[in-house]
Amino acid sequence: MPARVLIAGAGVAALEAALALRSLAADRVDVELLGAEHHFWYRPLSVTEPFEPGVAMRYELPALAVAAGARFTPGTLLGVDAARHEATTSVGDIGYDFLLVAVGVLPSSAVAGAVTFRGPADREKLESLLDDVVAGRARRIAFAIPEGEVWPLPLYELALRTAAHVAQRRIKEVELTLATSEVAPLQVFGDAASIEVRQLLRERGVSLLCGASALSFRDGVLRLHPERELEADRVVAAPRLRGAWLEGLPQTRFGFIPIDPFARVEGCDDVYAAGDIVDFPVKQGGIAAQLADVAATSIASLVGADVQAVPFEPVLEGLLLTGDPDRSLRFEPGGVLNFSAEQQGKIAGRHLAPFLTG
Ligand SMILES: Cc1cc2nc3c(=O)[nH]c(=O)nc-3n(C[C@H](O)[C@H](O)[C@H](O)COP(=O)(O)OP(=O)(O)OC[C@H]3O[C@@H](n4cnc5c(N)ncnc54)[C@H](O)[C@@H]3O)c2cc1C
């Protein structure tokens, strides 16, 4: 009998784990994906949508799951009874041999008064902001990355793309500022990335404020911490990320799940976690996929596949879409590469990237 593997969530980490299990232990596992939505959204490309509508970002999950070697069940994970190997879900209790929790995070507004950009759902707000810029109703635009758990990359992309949008239309007197709580731009990607991005922002005329965490936007003033104010007509902010509460699982005060190096959830037999929900400071699709591979390998080794569990050793990679088809930046452990094909492999998932582009 194949082992029943329930993967809760149907996003980046869930699909990567299903694909990894198919590759490592196809005939030893029966994989079920439990997903809250009917679609898989490829959110990284949503930063391009306000500027060039029509970029495909959505996949039907039932078909995608089957192609990844799994079954799709629409539903929501509510809690776990690890001792009984049962998941409490919106569609009843589901028994499992192994559970992988990959439910992502809840993005919420961190800067009152700003437009929070969470991906596809906020495309129209960005389009309306761009209309205001083109029509001259908004001249000073700030992009804000507040403190805490956030996705920083999209805010850089939005700032750079807005700069390109304005330049292409020869609109004068637009002031763009990126205010970030980071000490250097995109600091998680390392010094080489920070230097390149700082230079790129300068070339595009985007002012940079580092160590400036946005608090609120009201009456044309963006308040920043430490004590600072910036005048702006519109502010676009990154959301703050939190984990949803799941009964029966250990979680930090912000809802993140602690795991050991093999992606096992602390204190819960046969329960694993991967993706943004994990208590790891960097929230990113590539890291989500790496955690998924670690969890899948751990599970595959336990069901008798010819593979050894490997500990999580994060490698950060990213692709910054700059709005210039000939100059996007790929951040890799070896440094920073100029890149020209904009829409491939935004998320560095070993199995997921070729699966989606193949
Ligand atoms: C605009 C934008 C641009 C980005 N750009 C990049 C980029 O260029 N590169 C990069 O690496 N990362 C990027 N990211 C971050 C990346 O999208 C996330 O880090 C990644 O999707 C996290 O994967 P995940 O599987 O943990 O969560 P998700 O991909 O969010 O998937 C979670 C899934 O779980 C489902 N779900 C939620 N709750 C439940 C529940 N209780 N039960 C069952 N299912 C549930 C959700 O519906 C969803 O399908 C970007 C994010 C945004 C918003």
Short mmCIF file of C-alpha atoms and ligand atoms in Angstrom, two decimals, residues 9-13 34-37 43-44 46 75-77 102-104 117-119 151 153-154 275-276 284-286 288 346-347, ligand 1:
data_model
loop_
_atom_site.label_atom_id
_atom_site.label_comp_id
_atom_site.label_asym_id
_atom_site.label_seq_id
_atom_site.Cartn_x
_atom_site.Cartn_y
_atom_site.Cartn_z
CA GLY A 9 -1.94 24.17 0.50
CA ALA A 10 -1.66 24.25 -3.25
CA GLY A 11 0.88 26.95 -3.92
CA VAL A 12 4.59 27.01 -4.62
CA ALA A 13 5.77 24.74 -1.80
CA LEU A 34 -5.80 20.10 -0.21
CA GLY A 35 -6.16 23.64 -1.52
CA ALA A 36 -8.23 26.62 -0.41
CA GLU A 37 -8.54 28.03 -3.94
CA ARG A 43 2.23 35.82 -8.22
CA PRO A 44 5.75 36.97 -9.19
CA SER A 46 1.73 40.08 -11.14
CA GLY A 75 -10.77 22.56 1.13
CA THR A 76 -9.02 24.29 4.00
CA LEU A 77 -6.80 22.85 6.70
CA ALA A 102 2.31 24.38 3.04
CA VAL A 103 -0.51 26.86 3.45
CA GLY A 104 1.50 30.05 2.87
CA PHE A 117 0.37 45.33 -3.10
CA ARG A 118 -0.29 41.62 -2.45
CA GLY A 119 -0.24 40.44 -6.05
CA TRP A 151 8.21 40.09 0.34
CA LEU A 153 11.44 42.06 -4.24
CA PRO A 154 8.08 43.10 -5.78
CA GLY A 275 7.09 27.52 2.45
CA ASP A 276 6.33 30.95 3.85
CA GLN A 284 10.48 33.86 -0.80
CA GLY A 285 9.31 31.38 -3.42
CA GLY A 286 12.76 29.91 -4.00
CA ALA A 288 9.63 27.84 -0.14
CA LYS A 346 10.95 33.85 -11.42
CA ILE A 347 10.70 31.31 -8.65
C1 LIG B 1 3.78 40.23 -5.97
C2 LIG B 1 4.68 39.13 -5.52
C3 LIG B 1 5.87 38.89 -6.19
C4 LIG B 1 6.74 37.90 -5.76
N1 LIG B 1 7.90 37.68 -6.44
C5 LIG B 1 8.68 36.64 -6.10
C6 LIG B 1 9.84 36.33 -6.89
O1 LIG B 1 10.16 37.00 -7.86
N2 LIG B 1 10.59 35.27 -6.51
C7 LIG B 1 10.27 34.50 -5.44
O2 LIG B 1 10.98 33.54 -5.17
N3 LIG B 1 9.19 34.77 -4.68
C8 LIG B 1 8.39 35.82 -4.99
N4 LIG B 1 7.27 36.08 -4.25
C9 LIG B 1 7.01 35.30 -3.04
C10 LIG B 1 6.38 33.94 -3.37
O3 LIG B 1 5.21 34.11 -4.14
C11 LIG B 1 6.06 33.24 -2.06
O4 LIG B 1 7.18 33.23 -1.23
C12 LIG B 1 5.63 31.79 -2.32
O5 LIG B 1 4.46 31.77 -3.09
C13 LIG B 1 5.43 31.05 -1.02
O6 LIG B 1 5.02 29.75 -1.31
P1 LIG B 1 4.04 28.97 -0.33
O7 LIG B 1 3.77 27.68 -0.97
O8 LIG B 1 4.55 29.03 1.04
O9 LIG B 1 2.71 29.83 -0.31
P2 LIG B 1 1.72 30.13 -1.49
O10 LIG B 1 2.39 30.03 -2.80
O11 LIG B 1 1.07 31.41 -1.11
O12 LIG B 1 0.66 28.97 -1.43
C14 LIG B 1 -0.17 28.77 -0.33
C15 LIG B 1 -1.39 28.01 -0.81
O13 LIG B 1 -2.10 27.50 0.30
C16 LIG B 1 -3.49 27.79 0.16
N5 LIG B 1 -4.03 27.86 1.51
C17 LIG B 1 -3.99 28.90 2.37
N6 LIG B 1 -4.51 28.53 3.56
C18 LIG B 1 -4.88 27.23 3.43
C19 LIG B 1 -5.44 26.28 4.31
N7 LIG B 1 -5.72 26.57 5.59
N8 LIG B 1 -5.68 25.04 3.83
C20 LIG B 1 -5.38 24.71 2.55
N9 LIG B 1 -4.82 25.56 1.67
C21 LIG B 1 -4.57 26.81 2.12
C22 LIG B 1 -3.52 29.07 -0.63
O14 LIG B 1 -4.77 29.24 -1.25
C23 LIG B 1 -2.37 28.85 -1.60
O15 LIG B 1 -2.80 28.09 -2.70
C24 LIG B 1 6.40 37.10 -4.64
C25 LIG B 1 5.19 37.34 -3.97
C26 LIG B 1 4.34 38.34 -4.40
C27 LIG B 1 3.05 38.57 -3.67
#
